[in-house]
XYZ file of C-alpha atoms in Angstrom:
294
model
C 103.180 111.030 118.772
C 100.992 108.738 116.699
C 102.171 105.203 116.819
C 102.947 103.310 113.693
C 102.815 99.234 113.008
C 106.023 98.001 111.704
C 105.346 96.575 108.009
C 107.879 95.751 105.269
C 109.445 98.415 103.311
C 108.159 99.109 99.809
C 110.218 98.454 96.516
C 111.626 101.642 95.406
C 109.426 103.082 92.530
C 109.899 105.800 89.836
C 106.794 107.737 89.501
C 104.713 105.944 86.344
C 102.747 109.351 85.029
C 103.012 112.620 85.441
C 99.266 114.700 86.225
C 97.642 115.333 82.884
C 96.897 119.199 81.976
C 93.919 120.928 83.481
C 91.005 120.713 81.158
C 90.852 124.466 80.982
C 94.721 124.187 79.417
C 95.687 126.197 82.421
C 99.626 125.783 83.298
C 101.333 127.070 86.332
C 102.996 130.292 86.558
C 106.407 130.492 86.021
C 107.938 131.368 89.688
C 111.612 131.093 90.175
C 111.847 127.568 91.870
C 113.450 129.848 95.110
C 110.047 131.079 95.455
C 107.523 128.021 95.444
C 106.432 126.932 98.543
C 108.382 123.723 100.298
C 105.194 123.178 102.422
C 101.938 124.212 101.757
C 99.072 123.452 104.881
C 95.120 123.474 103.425
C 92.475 124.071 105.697
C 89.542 122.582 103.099
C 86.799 124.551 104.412
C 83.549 125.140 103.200
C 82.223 121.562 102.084
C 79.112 122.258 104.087
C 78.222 125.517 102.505
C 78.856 124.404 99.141
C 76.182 121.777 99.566
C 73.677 123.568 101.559
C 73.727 126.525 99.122
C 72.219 124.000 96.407
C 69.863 122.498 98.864
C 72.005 119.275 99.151
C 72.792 117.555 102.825
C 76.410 118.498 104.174
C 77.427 114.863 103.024
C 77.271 115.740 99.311
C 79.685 118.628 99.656
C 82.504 116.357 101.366
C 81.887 114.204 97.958
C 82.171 116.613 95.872
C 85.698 117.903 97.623
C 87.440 114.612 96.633
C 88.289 115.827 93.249
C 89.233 119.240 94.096
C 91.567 117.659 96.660
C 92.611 115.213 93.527
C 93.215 118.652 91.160
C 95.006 120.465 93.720
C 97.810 117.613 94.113
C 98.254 117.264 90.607
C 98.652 121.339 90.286
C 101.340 120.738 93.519
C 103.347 118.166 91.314
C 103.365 121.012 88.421
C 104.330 123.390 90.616
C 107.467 121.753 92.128
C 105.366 121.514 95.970
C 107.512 119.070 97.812
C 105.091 119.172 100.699
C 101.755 119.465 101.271
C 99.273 118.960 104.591
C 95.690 118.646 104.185
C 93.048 119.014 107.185
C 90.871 116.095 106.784
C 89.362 115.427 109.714
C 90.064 117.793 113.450
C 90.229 116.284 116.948
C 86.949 119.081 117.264
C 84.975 117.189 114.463
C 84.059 114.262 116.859
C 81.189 117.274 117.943
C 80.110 117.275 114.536
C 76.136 115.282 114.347
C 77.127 110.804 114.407
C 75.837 110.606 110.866
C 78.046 113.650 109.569
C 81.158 111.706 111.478
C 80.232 108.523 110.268
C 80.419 109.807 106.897
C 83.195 111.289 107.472
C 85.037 108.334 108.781
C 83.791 106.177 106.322
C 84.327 108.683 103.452
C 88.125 109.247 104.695
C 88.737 105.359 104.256
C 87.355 105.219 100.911
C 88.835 108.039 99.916
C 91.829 106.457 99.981
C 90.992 103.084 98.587
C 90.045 104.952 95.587
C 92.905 107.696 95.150
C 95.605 105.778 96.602
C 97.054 103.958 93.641
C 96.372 107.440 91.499
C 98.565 109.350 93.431
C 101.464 106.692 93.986
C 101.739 106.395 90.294
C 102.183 110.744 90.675
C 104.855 109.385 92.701
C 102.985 110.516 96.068
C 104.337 109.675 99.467
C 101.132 109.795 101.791
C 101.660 110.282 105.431
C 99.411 110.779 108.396
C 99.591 112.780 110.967
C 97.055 112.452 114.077
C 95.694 110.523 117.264
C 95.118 106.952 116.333
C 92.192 106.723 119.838
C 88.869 106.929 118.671
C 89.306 106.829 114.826
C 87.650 103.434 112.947
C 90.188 100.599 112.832
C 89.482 100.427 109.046
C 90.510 103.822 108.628
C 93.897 103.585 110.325
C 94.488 100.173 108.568
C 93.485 102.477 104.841
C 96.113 104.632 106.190
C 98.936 102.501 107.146
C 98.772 100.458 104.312
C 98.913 103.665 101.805
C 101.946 104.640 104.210
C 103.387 101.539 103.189
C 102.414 101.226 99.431
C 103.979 104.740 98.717
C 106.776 105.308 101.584
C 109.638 105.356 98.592
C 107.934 108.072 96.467
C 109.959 110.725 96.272
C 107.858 113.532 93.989
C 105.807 115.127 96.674
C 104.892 114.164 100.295
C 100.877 114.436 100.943
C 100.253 114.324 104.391
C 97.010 113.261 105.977
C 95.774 115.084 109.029
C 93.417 112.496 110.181
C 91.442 113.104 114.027
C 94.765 115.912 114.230
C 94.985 118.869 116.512
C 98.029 121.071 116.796
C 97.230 121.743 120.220
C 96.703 117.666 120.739
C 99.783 117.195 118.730
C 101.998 119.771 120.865
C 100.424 118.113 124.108
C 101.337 114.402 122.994
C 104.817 115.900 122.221
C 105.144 117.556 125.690
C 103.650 114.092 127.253
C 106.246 111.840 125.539
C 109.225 114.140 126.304
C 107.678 114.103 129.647
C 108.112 110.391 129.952
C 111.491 109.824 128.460
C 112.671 112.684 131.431
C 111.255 110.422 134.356
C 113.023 107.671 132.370
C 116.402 108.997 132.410
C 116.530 109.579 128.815
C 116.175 112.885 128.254
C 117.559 115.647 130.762
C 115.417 118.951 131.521
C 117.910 121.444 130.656
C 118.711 120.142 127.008
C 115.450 120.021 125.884
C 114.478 122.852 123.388
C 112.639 123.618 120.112
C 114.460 121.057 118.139
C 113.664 118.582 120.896
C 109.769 119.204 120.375
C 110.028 119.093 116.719
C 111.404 115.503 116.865
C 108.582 114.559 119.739
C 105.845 115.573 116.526
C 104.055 113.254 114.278
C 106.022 114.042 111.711
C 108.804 115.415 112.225
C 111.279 115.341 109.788
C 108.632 117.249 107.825
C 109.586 120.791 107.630
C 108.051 124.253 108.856
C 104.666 125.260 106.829
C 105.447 128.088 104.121
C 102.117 128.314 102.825
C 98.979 127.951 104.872
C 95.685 128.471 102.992
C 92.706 128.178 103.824
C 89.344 128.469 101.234
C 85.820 129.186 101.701
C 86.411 132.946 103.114
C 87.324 132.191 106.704
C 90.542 133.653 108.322
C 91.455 131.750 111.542
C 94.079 128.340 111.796
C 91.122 126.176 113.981
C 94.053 124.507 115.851
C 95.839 123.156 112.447
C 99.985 122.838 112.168
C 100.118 125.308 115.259
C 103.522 124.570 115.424
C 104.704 123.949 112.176
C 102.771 127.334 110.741
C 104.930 129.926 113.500
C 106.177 131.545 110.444
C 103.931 130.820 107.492
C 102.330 133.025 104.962
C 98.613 133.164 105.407
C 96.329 133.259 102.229
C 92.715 132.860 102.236
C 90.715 131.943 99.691
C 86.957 133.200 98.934
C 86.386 129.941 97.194
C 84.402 126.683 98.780
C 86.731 124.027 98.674
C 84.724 121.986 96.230
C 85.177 124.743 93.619
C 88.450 124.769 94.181
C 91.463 122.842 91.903
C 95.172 123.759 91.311
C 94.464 127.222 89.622
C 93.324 128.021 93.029
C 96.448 126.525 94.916
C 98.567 128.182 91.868
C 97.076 131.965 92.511
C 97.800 130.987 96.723
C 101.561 130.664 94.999
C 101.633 133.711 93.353
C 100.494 135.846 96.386
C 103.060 133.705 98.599
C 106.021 134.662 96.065
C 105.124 138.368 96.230
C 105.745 138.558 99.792
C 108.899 139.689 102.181
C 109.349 136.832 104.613
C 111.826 138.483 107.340
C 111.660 135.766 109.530
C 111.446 138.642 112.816
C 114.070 140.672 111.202
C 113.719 143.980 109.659
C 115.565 146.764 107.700
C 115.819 150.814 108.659
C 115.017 152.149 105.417
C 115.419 155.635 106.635
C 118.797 154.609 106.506
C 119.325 153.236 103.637
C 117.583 156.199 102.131
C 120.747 158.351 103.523
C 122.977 156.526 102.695
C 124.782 156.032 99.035
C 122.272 155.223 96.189
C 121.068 151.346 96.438
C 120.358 149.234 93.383
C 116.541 148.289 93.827
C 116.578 145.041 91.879
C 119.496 144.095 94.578
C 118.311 145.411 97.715
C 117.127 142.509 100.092
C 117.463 140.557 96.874
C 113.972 141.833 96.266
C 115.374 141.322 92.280
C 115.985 137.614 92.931
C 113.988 136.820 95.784
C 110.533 138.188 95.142
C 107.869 138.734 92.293
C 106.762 142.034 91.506
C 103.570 142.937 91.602
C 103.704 142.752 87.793
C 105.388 139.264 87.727
């Protein structure tokens, strides 16, 4: 569990703007709201390609991600996305060269000087979620006081997965639960799932729906291990500096079109003997899903 300094609460606010229309006039598809993502986890991969590929240092491509990261958010508030987790910086990017994670650490604190008061006015909550050892004091103090400035924004929740693992997030869980046993507050036999989820960073945050990830890879690299158990995985060709919220809007469309069961399953060799079944009704596929031509 990452621990938080204790700071005054924030005035309520009403969100002053809404995101202004994609340049291209692009607007999001119209998905029943049933069907858009609560939660949607971004692995923002390919930063380093993007720059090499046009004979640029790594560095560059991180820069030019700060928009796309911008674009996406706005096309989340369009969308209706309550939730959504970004992978910023990894407990396995302190093996990354110094200068590439002095950028980075550097970069991830300005970041949010800069795009802070932006995406409060959005009515953004940020959040972060992550081990607070190791990581610059200035960026944890960037990140507690945009914690504070937007805690009562209510339109979306973007959470900041700063020096996070979801293996070092299950084990500081497991550690603290640990503790409060040997302290008599907690006894072996209750604990279970729900008890975990409240040991988490954040955990009144709930499950992933959506995890995507850009830039062509197909693997989680330790991110929302927990939280992602039954998320819908979409990958992306795209490196994440080309991407902005057309990108996160197609993810959507894909996500709507398929059958979350949730471990459950139906026979259809029986329903195929059995009486004739109304296909727009069946599973609620009618209600509950997009067709293909949707």
């Amino acid at each position: 569990m990452t621990l938080r300094s204790k700071t005054p609460a924030a005035k309520p606010a009403e969100p002053a703007s809404r995101p202004k229309p994609h340049p291209s006039g692009a607007v999001p598809p119209r998905i029943p709201a049933a069907l858009v993502p609560a939660h949607v986890a971004i692995v923002m991969d390919g930063n380093g390609r993007w720059a090499n590929q046009r004979g640029l240092p790594r560095t560059e491509g991180h820069r030019a991600g700060e928009a796309a990261l911008l674009d996406v958010m706005a096309g989340a508030i369009e969308m209706g996305i309550r939730h959504v987790s970004v992978y910023a910086f990894s407990t396995e990017n302190w093996k990354r060269s110094p200068e590439e994670v002095r950028f980075l650490m550097g970069f991830s604190r300005d970041v949010l000087r800069r795009q802070r008061d932006q995406l409060s006015e959005w009515g953004v909550r940020i959040r972060w979620s992550g081990r607070r050892p190791r990581l610059w004091q200035s960026v944890v103090k960037e990140l507690e006081i945009a914690e504070d400035a937007t805690r009562n924004n209510t339109v979306c929740t973007l959470n900041m997965c700063v020096n996070y693992g979801g293996r070092a997030e299950i084990a500081d869980a497991v550690a603290a639960i640990a503790a409060d046993v040997q302290k008599g507050r907690l006894r072996p036999g209750s604990i279970s799932e729900k008890t975990i989820q409240k040991y988490l960073d954040e955990p009144d945050l709930p499950d992933v729906d959506l995890f995507l990830r850009t830039s062509g890879e197909q693997r989680f690299s330790n991110f929302m291990l927990w939280q992602s158990a039954y998320a819908e995985m979409v990958f992306m060709d795209t490196l994440w500096p080309d991407v902005d919220r057309r990108t996160l809007w197609e993810a959507v469309e894909i996500y709507a079109r398929r059958d979350r069961r949730y471990g459950g399953a139906v026979d259809r060799s029986l329903e195929n003997a059995g009486p004739a079944v109304d296909e727009d009704a069946r599973d609620g596929a009618g209600a509950d899903r997009l067709s293909p031509e949707a």
